[in-house]
mmCIF file of C-alpha atoms in Angstrom:
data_model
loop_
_atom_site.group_PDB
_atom_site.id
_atom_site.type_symbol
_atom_site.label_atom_id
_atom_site.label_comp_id
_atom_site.label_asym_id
_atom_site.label_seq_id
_atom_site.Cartn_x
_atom_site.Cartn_y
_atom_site.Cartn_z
ATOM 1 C CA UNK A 20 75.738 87.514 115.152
ATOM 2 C CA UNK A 21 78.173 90.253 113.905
ATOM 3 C CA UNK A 22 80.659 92.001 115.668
ATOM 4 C CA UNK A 23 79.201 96.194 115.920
ATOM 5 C CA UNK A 24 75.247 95.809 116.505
ATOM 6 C CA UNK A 25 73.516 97.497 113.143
ATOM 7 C CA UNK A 26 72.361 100.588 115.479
ATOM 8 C CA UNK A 27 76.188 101.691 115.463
ATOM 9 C CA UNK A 28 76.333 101.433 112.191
ATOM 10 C CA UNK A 29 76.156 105.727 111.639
ATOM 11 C CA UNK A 30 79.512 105.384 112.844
ATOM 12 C CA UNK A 31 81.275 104.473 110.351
ATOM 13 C CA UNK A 32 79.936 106.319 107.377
ATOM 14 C CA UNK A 33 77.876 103.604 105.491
ATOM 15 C CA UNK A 34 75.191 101.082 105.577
ATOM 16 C CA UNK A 35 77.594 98.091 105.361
ATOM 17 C CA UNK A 36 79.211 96.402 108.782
ATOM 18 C CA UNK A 37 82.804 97.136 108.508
ATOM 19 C CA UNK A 38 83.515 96.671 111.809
ATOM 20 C CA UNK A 39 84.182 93.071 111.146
ATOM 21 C CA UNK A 40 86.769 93.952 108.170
ATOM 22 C CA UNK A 41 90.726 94.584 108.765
ATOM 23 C CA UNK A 42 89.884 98.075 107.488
ATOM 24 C CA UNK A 43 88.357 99.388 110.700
ATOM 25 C CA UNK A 44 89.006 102.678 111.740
ATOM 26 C CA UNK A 45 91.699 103.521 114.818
ATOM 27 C CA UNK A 46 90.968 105.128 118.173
ATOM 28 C CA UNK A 47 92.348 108.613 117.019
ATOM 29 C CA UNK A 48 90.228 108.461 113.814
ATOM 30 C CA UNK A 49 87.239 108.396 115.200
ATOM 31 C CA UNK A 50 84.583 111.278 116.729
ATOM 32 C CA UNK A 51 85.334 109.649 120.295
ATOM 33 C CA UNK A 52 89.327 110.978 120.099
ATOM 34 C CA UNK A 53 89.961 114.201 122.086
ATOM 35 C CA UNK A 54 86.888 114.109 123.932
ATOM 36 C CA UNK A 55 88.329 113.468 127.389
ATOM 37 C CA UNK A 56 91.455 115.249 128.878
ATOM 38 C CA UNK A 57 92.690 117.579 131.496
ATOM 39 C CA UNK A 58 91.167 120.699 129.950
ATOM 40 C CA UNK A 59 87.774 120.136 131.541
ATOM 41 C CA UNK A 60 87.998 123.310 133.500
ATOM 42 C CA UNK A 61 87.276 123.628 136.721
ATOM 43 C CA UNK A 62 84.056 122.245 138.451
ATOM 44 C CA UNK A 63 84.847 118.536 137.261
ATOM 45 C CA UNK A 64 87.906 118.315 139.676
ATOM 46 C CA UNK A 65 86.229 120.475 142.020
ATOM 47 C CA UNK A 66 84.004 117.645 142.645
ATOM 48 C CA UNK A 67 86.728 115.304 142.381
ATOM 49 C CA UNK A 68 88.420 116.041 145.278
ATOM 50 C CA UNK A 69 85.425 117.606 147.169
ATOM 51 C CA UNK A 70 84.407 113.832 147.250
ATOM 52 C CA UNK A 71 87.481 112.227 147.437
ATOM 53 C CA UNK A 72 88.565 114.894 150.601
ATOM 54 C CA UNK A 73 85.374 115.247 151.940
ATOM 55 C CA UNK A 74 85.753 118.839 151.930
ATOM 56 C CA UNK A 75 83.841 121.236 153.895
ATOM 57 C CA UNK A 76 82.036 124.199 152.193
ATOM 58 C CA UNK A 77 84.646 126.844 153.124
ATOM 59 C CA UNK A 78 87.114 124.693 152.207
ATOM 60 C CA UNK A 79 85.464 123.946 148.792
ATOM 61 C CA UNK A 80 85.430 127.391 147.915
ATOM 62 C CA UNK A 81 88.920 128.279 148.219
ATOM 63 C CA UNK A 82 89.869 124.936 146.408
ATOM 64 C CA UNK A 83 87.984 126.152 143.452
ATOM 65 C CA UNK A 84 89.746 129.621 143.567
ATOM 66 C CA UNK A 85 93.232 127.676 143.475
ATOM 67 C CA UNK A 86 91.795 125.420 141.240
ATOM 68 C CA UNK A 87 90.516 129.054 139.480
ATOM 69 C CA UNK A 88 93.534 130.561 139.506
ATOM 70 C CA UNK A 89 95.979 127.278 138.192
ATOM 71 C CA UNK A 90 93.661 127.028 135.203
ATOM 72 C CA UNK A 91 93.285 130.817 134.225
ATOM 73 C CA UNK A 92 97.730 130.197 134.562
ATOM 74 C CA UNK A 93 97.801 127.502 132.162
ATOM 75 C CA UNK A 94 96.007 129.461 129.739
ATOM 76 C CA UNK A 95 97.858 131.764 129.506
ATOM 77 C CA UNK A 96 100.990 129.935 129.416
ATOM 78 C CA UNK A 97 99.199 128.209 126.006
ATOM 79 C CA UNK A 98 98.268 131.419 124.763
ATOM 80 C CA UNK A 99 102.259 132.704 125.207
ATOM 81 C CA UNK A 100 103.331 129.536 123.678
ATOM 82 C CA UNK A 101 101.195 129.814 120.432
ATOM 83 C CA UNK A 102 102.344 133.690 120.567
ATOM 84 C CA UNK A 103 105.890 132.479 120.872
ATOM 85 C CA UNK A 104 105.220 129.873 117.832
ATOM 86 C CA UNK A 105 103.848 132.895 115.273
ATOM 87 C CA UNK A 106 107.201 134.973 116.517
ATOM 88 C CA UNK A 107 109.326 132.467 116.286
ATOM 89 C CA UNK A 108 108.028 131.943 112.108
ATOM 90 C CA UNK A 109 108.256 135.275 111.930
ATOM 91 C CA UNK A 110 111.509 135.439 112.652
ATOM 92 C CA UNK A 111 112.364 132.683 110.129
ATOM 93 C CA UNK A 112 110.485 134.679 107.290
ATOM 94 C CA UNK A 113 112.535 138.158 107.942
ATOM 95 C CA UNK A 114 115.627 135.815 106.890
ATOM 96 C CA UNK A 115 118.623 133.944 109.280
ATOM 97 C CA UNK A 116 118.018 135.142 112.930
ATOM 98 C CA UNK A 117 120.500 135.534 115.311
ATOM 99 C CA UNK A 118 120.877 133.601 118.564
ATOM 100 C CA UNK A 119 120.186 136.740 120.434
ATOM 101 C CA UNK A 120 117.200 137.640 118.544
ATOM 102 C CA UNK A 121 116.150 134.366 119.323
ATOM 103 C CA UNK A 122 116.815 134.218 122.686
ATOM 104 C CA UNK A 123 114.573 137.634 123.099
ATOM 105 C CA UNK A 124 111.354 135.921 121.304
ATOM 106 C CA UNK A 125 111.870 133.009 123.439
ATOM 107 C CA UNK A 126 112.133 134.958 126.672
ATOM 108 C CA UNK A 127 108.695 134.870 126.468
ATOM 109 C CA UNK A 128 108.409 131.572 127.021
ATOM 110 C CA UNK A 129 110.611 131.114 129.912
ATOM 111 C CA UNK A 130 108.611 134.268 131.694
ATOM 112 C CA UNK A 131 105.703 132.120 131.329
ATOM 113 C CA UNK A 132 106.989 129.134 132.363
ATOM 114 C CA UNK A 133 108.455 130.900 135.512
ATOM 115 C CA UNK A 134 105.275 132.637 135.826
ATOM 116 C CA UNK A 135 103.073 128.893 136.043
ATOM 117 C CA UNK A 136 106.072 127.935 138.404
ATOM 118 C CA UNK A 137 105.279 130.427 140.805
ATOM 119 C CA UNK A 138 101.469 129.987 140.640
ATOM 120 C CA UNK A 139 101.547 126.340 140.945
ATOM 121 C CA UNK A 140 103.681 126.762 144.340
ATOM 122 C CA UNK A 141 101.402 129.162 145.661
ATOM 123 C CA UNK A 142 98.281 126.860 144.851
ATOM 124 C CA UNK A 143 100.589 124.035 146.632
ATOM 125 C CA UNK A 144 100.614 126.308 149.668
ATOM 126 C CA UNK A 145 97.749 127.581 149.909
ATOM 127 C CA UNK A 146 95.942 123.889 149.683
ATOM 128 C CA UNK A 147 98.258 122.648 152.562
ATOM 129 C CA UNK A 148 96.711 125.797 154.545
ATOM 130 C CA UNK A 149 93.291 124.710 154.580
ATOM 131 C CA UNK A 150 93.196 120.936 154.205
ATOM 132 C CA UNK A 151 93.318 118.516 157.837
ATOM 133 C CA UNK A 152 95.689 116.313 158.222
ATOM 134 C CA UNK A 153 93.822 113.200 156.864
ATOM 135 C CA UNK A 154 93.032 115.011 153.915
ATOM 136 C CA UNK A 155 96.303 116.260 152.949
ATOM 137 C CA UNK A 156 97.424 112.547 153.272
ATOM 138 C CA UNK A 157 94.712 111.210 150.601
ATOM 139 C CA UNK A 158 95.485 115.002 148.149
ATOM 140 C CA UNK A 159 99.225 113.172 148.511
ATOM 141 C CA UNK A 160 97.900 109.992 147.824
ATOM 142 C CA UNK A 161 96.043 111.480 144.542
ATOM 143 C CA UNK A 162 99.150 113.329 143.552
ATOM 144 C CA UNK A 163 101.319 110.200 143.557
ATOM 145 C CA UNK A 164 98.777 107.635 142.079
ATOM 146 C CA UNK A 165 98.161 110.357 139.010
ATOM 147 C CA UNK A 166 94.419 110.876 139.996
ATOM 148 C CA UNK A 167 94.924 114.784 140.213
ATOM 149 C CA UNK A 168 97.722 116.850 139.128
ATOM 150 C CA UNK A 169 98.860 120.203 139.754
#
């Protein structure tokens, strides 16, 4: 019996099991890489924590507008990071910045940064407002175990 069944064998490329072989291909070069991560918007943990809280309909709702509202955030902050990146080579290309026309491409950043700060803390507060007591302790317990961040 080999090792990878003949019905995987699209996988690698050819007609030949190479799965057997020292040759075979990592975890990162394969289709499967990037496929799973926290950038799944917002309805799969939505119904993460709807299940895991037992949350009510109301409360449902407004979790998926702070669950809305961190997302939209952290877009944003990526978008002013790759904007930062382009002005940042920019800047190289004109010739030898200075450290203060550095510092004012990179304040940017740190207004973004500041901006996600203040988001995520209102998310934090407004998620203590409407979850019970027994649910806040199981959102703490998902916090700390890595099961949902924020």
């Amino acid at each position: 019996m080999s090792c990878w069944p003949w019905r995987y064998a699209y996988a690698t490329g050819d007609k030949t099991n190479r799965s057997c072989d020292s040759s075979r291909q990592s975890f990162y070069e394969t289709r499967w890489h990037r496929q799973s991560g926290r950038s799944f918007g917002v309805r799969r943990p939505l119904r993460y924590l709807a299940h895991h809280l037992d949350l009510n309909e109301s409360q449902t709702r407004r979790m998926a507008s702070v669950l809305n509202t961190l997302k939209t955030e952290r877009e944003q902050a990526e978008l002013d990071e790759k904007r930062t990146v382009t002005a940042l080579a920019s800047l190289l290309e004109e010739g030898t910045p200075t450290l203060a026309e550095a510092r004012k491409v990179l304040k940017a950043r740190v207004d973004s940064a500041d901006q996600l700060k203040e988001e995520t803390a209102k998310a934090l507060v407004a998620i203590s407002d409407f979850l019970d007591q027994d649910q806040r302790e199981e959102f703490i317990n998902l916090l700390l175990t890595g099961s949902v961040s924020l």
